[in-house]
mmCIF file of C-alpha atoms in Angstrom:
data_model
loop_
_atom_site.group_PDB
_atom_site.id
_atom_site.type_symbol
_atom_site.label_atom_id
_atom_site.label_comp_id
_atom_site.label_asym_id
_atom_site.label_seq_id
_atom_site.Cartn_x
_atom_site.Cartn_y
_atom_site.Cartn_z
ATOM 1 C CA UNK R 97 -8.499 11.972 -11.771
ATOM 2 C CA UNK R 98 -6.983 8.891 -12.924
ATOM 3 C CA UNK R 99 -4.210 8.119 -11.344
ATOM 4 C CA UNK R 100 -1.248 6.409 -13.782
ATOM 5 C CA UNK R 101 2.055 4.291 -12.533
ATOM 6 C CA UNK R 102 4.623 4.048 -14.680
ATOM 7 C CA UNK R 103 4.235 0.549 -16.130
ATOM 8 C CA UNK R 104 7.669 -2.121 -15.688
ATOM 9 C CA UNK R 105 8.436 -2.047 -19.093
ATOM 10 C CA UNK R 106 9.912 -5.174 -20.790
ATOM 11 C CA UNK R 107 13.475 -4.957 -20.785
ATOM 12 C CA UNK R 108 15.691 -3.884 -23.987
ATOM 13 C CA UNK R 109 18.951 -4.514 -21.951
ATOM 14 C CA UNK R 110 20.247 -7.678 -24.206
ATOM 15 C CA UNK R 111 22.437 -8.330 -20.727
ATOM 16 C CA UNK R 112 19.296 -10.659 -19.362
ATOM 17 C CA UNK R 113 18.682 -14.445 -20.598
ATOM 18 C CA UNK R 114 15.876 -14.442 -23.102
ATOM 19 C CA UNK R 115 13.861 -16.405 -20.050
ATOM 20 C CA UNK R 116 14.372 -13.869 -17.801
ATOM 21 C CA UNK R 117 13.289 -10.796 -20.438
ATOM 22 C CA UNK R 118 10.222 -13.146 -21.619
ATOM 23 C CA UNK R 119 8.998 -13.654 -17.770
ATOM 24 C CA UNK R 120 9.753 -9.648 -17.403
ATOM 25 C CA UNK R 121 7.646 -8.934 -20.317
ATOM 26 C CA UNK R 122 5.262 -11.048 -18.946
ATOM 27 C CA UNK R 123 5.004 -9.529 -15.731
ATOM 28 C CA UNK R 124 4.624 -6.052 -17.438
ATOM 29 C CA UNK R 125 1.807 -7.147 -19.191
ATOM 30 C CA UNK R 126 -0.078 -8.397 -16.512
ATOM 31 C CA UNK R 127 0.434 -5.145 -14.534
ATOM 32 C CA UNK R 128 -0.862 -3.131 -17.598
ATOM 33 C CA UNK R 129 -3.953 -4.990 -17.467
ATOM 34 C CA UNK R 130 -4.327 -4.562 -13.597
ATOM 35 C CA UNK R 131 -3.758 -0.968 -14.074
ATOM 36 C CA UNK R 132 -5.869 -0.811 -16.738
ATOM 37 C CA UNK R 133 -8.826 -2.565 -14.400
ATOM 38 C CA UNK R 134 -8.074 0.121 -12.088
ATOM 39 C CA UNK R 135 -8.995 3.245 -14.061
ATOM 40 C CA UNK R 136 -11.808 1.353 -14.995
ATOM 41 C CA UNK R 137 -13.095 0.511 -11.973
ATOM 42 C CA UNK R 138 -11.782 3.819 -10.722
ATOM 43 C CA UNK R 139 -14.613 5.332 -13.773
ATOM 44 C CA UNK R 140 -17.263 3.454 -12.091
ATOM 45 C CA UNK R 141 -17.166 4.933 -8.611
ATOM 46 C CA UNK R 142 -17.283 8.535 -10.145
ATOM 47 C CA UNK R 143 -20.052 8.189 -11.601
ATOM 48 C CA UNK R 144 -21.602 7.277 -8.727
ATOM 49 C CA UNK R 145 -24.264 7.963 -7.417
ATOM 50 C CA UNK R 146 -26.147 9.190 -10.138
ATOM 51 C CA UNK R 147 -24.356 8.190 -13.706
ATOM 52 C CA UNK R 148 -23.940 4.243 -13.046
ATOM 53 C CA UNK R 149 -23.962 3.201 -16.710
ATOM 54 C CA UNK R 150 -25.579 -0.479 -15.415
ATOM 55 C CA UNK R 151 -24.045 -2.269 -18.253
ATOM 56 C CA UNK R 152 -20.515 -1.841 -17.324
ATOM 57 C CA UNK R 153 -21.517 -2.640 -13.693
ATOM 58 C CA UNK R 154 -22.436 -6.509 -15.082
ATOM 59 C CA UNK R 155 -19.788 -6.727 -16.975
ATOM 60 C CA UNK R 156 -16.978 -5.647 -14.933
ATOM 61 C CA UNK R 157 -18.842 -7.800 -12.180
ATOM 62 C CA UNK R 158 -19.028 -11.030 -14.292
ATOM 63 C CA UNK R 159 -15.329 -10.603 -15.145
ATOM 64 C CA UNK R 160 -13.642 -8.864 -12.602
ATOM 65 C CA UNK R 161 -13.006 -12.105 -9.773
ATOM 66 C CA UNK R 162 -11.697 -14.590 -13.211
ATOM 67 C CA UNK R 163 -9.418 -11.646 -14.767
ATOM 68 C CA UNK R 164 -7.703 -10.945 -11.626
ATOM 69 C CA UNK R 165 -7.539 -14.813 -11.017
ATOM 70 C CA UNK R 166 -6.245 -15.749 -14.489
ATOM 71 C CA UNK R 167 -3.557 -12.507 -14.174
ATOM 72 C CA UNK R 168 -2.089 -13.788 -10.718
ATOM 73 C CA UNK R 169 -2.150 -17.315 -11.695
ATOM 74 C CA UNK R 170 -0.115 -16.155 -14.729
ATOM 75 C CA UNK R 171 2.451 -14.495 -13.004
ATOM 76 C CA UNK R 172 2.795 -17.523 -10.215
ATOM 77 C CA UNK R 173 3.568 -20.220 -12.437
ATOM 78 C CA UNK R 174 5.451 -18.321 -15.084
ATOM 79 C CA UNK R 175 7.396 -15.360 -12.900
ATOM 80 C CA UNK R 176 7.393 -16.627 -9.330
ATOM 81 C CA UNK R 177 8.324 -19.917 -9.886
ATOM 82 C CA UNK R 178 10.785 -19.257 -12.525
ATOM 83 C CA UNK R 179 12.482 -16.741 -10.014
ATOM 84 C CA UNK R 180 12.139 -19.132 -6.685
ATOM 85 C CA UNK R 181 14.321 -21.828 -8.978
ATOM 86 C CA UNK R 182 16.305 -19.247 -9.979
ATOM 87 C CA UNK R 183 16.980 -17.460 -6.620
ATOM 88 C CA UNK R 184 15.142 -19.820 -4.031
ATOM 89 C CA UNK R 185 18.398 -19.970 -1.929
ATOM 90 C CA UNK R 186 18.014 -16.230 -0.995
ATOM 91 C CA UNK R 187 15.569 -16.256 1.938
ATOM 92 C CA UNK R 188 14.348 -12.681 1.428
ATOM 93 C CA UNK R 189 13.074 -13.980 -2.238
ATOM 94 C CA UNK R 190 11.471 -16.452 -0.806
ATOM 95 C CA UNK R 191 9.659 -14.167 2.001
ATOM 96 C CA UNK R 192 8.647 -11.480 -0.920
ATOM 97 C CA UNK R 193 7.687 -13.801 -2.946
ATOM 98 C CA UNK R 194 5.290 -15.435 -0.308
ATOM 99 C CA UNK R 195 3.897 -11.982 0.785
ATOM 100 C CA UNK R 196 3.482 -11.186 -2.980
ATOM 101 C CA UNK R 197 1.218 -14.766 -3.377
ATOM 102 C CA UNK R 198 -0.925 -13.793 -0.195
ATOM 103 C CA UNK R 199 -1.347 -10.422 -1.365
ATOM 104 C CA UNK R 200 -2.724 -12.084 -4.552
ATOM 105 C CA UNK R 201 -4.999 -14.184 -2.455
ATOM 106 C CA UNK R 202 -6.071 -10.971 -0.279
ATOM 107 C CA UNK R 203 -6.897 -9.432 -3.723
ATOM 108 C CA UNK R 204 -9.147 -12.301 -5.034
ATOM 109 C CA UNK R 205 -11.190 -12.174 -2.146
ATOM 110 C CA UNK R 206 -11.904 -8.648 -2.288
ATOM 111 C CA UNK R 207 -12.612 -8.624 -5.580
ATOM 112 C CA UNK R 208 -14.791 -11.432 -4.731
ATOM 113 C CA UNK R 209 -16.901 -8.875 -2.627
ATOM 114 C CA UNK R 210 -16.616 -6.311 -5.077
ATOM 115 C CA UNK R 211 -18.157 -8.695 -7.826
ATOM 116 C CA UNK R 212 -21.173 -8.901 -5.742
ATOM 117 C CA UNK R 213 -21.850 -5.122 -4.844
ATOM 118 C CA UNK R 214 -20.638 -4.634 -9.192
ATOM 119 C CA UNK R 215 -23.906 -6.835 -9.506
ATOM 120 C CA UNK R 216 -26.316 -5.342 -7.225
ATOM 121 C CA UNK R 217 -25.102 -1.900 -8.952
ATOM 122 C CA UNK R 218 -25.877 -3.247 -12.038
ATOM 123 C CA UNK R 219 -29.421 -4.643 -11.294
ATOM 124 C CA UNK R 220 -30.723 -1.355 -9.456
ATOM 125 C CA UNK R 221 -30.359 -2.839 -6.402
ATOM 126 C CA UNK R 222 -32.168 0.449 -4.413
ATOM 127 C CA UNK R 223 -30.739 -1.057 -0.904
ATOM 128 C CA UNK R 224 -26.574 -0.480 -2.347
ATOM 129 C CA UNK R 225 -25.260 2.734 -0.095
ATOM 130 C CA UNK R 226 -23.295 4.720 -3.472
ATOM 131 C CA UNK R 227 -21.108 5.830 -0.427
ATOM 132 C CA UNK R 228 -20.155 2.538 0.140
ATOM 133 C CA UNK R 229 -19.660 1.139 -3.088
ATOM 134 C CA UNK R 230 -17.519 4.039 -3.758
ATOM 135 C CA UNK R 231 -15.764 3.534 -1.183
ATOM 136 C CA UNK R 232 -15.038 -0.572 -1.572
ATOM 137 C CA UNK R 233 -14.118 0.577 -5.155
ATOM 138 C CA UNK R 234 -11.489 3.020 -3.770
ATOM 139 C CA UNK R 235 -10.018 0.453 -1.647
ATOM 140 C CA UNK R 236 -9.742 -1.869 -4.210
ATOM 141 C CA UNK R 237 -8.565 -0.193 -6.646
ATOM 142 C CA UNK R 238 -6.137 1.898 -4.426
ATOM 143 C CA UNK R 239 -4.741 -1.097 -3.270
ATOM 144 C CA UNK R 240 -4.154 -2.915 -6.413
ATOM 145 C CA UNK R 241 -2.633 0.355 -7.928
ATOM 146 C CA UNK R 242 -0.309 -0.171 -4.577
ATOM 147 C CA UNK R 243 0.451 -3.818 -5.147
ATOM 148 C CA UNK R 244 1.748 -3.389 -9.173
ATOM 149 C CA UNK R 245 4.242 -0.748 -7.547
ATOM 150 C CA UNK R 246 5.549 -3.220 -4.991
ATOM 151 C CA UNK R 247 5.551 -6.005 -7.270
ATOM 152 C CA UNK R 248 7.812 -3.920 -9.853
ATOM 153 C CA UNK R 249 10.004 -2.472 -7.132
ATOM 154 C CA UNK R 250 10.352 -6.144 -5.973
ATOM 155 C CA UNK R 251 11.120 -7.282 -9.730
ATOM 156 C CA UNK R 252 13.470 -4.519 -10.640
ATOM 157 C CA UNK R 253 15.669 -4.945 -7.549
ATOM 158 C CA UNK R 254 15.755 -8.761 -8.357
ATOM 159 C CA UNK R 255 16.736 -7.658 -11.958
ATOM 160 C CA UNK R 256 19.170 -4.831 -10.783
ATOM 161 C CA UNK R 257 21.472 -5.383 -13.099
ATOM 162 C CA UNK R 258 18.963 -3.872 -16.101
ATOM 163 C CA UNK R 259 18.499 -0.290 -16.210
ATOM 164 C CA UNK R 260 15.530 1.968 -16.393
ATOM 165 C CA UNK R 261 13.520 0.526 -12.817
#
């Protein structure tokens, strides 16, 4: 079963600078496309062992590490940095905001790993344990699911003032 989150919609409340709704909106699309990475990735490891479609395996292999790059790097320079100048005199935004960059960094790397093992699974590769890819898949993808939430609890209490978080 797919799991869903309910997405950090791009605010309506006319309350919030344009800047600050454009960044939000910003941030909301990014986590749709993580999310959406997710239940695809998440379709991968169930059909393993047996129903790899090897196709997907390359391509979500080839793109996975770049996507997930592009997606953080995105969010650092537009939505980080816009909120450190905004509210880089509050400490505690400055220490989520820092955990939030070396999750990003944590995430990279795994997917790094992932990339490879996506690869193998797409080339046949006999000596991949379908246990253990399912499992790295599950822990990716489990964990990214887990880092969107924290990311939009993180952004809506920084944004309290809009409602619907």
């Amino acid at each position: 079963m797919i799991a869903r989150i309910k997405t950090f919609a791009p605010p309506t409340n006319r309350s919030l600078a344009p800047a600050t709704a454009e960044r939000l909106a910003l941030l909301a699309g990014s986590h749709e496309d993580q999310l959406s990475l997710c239940d695809r990735l998440e379709a991968i490891a169930n059909s393993l062992p047996h129903g790899v479609d090897r196709s997907i395996c390359a391509h979500a292999g080839k793109m996975l590490g770049p996507h997930l790059r592009n997606l953080h790097e995105r969010e650092e320079a537009a939505v980080f940095a816009w909120t450190e100048e905004k509210l880089g005199d509050d400490p505690s935004v400055l220490t989520t905001l820092g955990l939030l960059k070396y999750e990003h960094c944590e995430d990279e790397c795994f997917a790094e790993e992932l990339a490879e093992v996506l690869g193998r699974l797409a080339t046949a590769d006999a000596t991949v344990n379908p246990e253990a890819a399912g499992y790295m898949l599950r822990g990716f993808f489990t964990n990214l699911r887990r880092h969107v939430r924290f990311e939009q609890q993180c952004f809506c209490n920084l944004t309290a003032d809009r409602s619907g978080c």
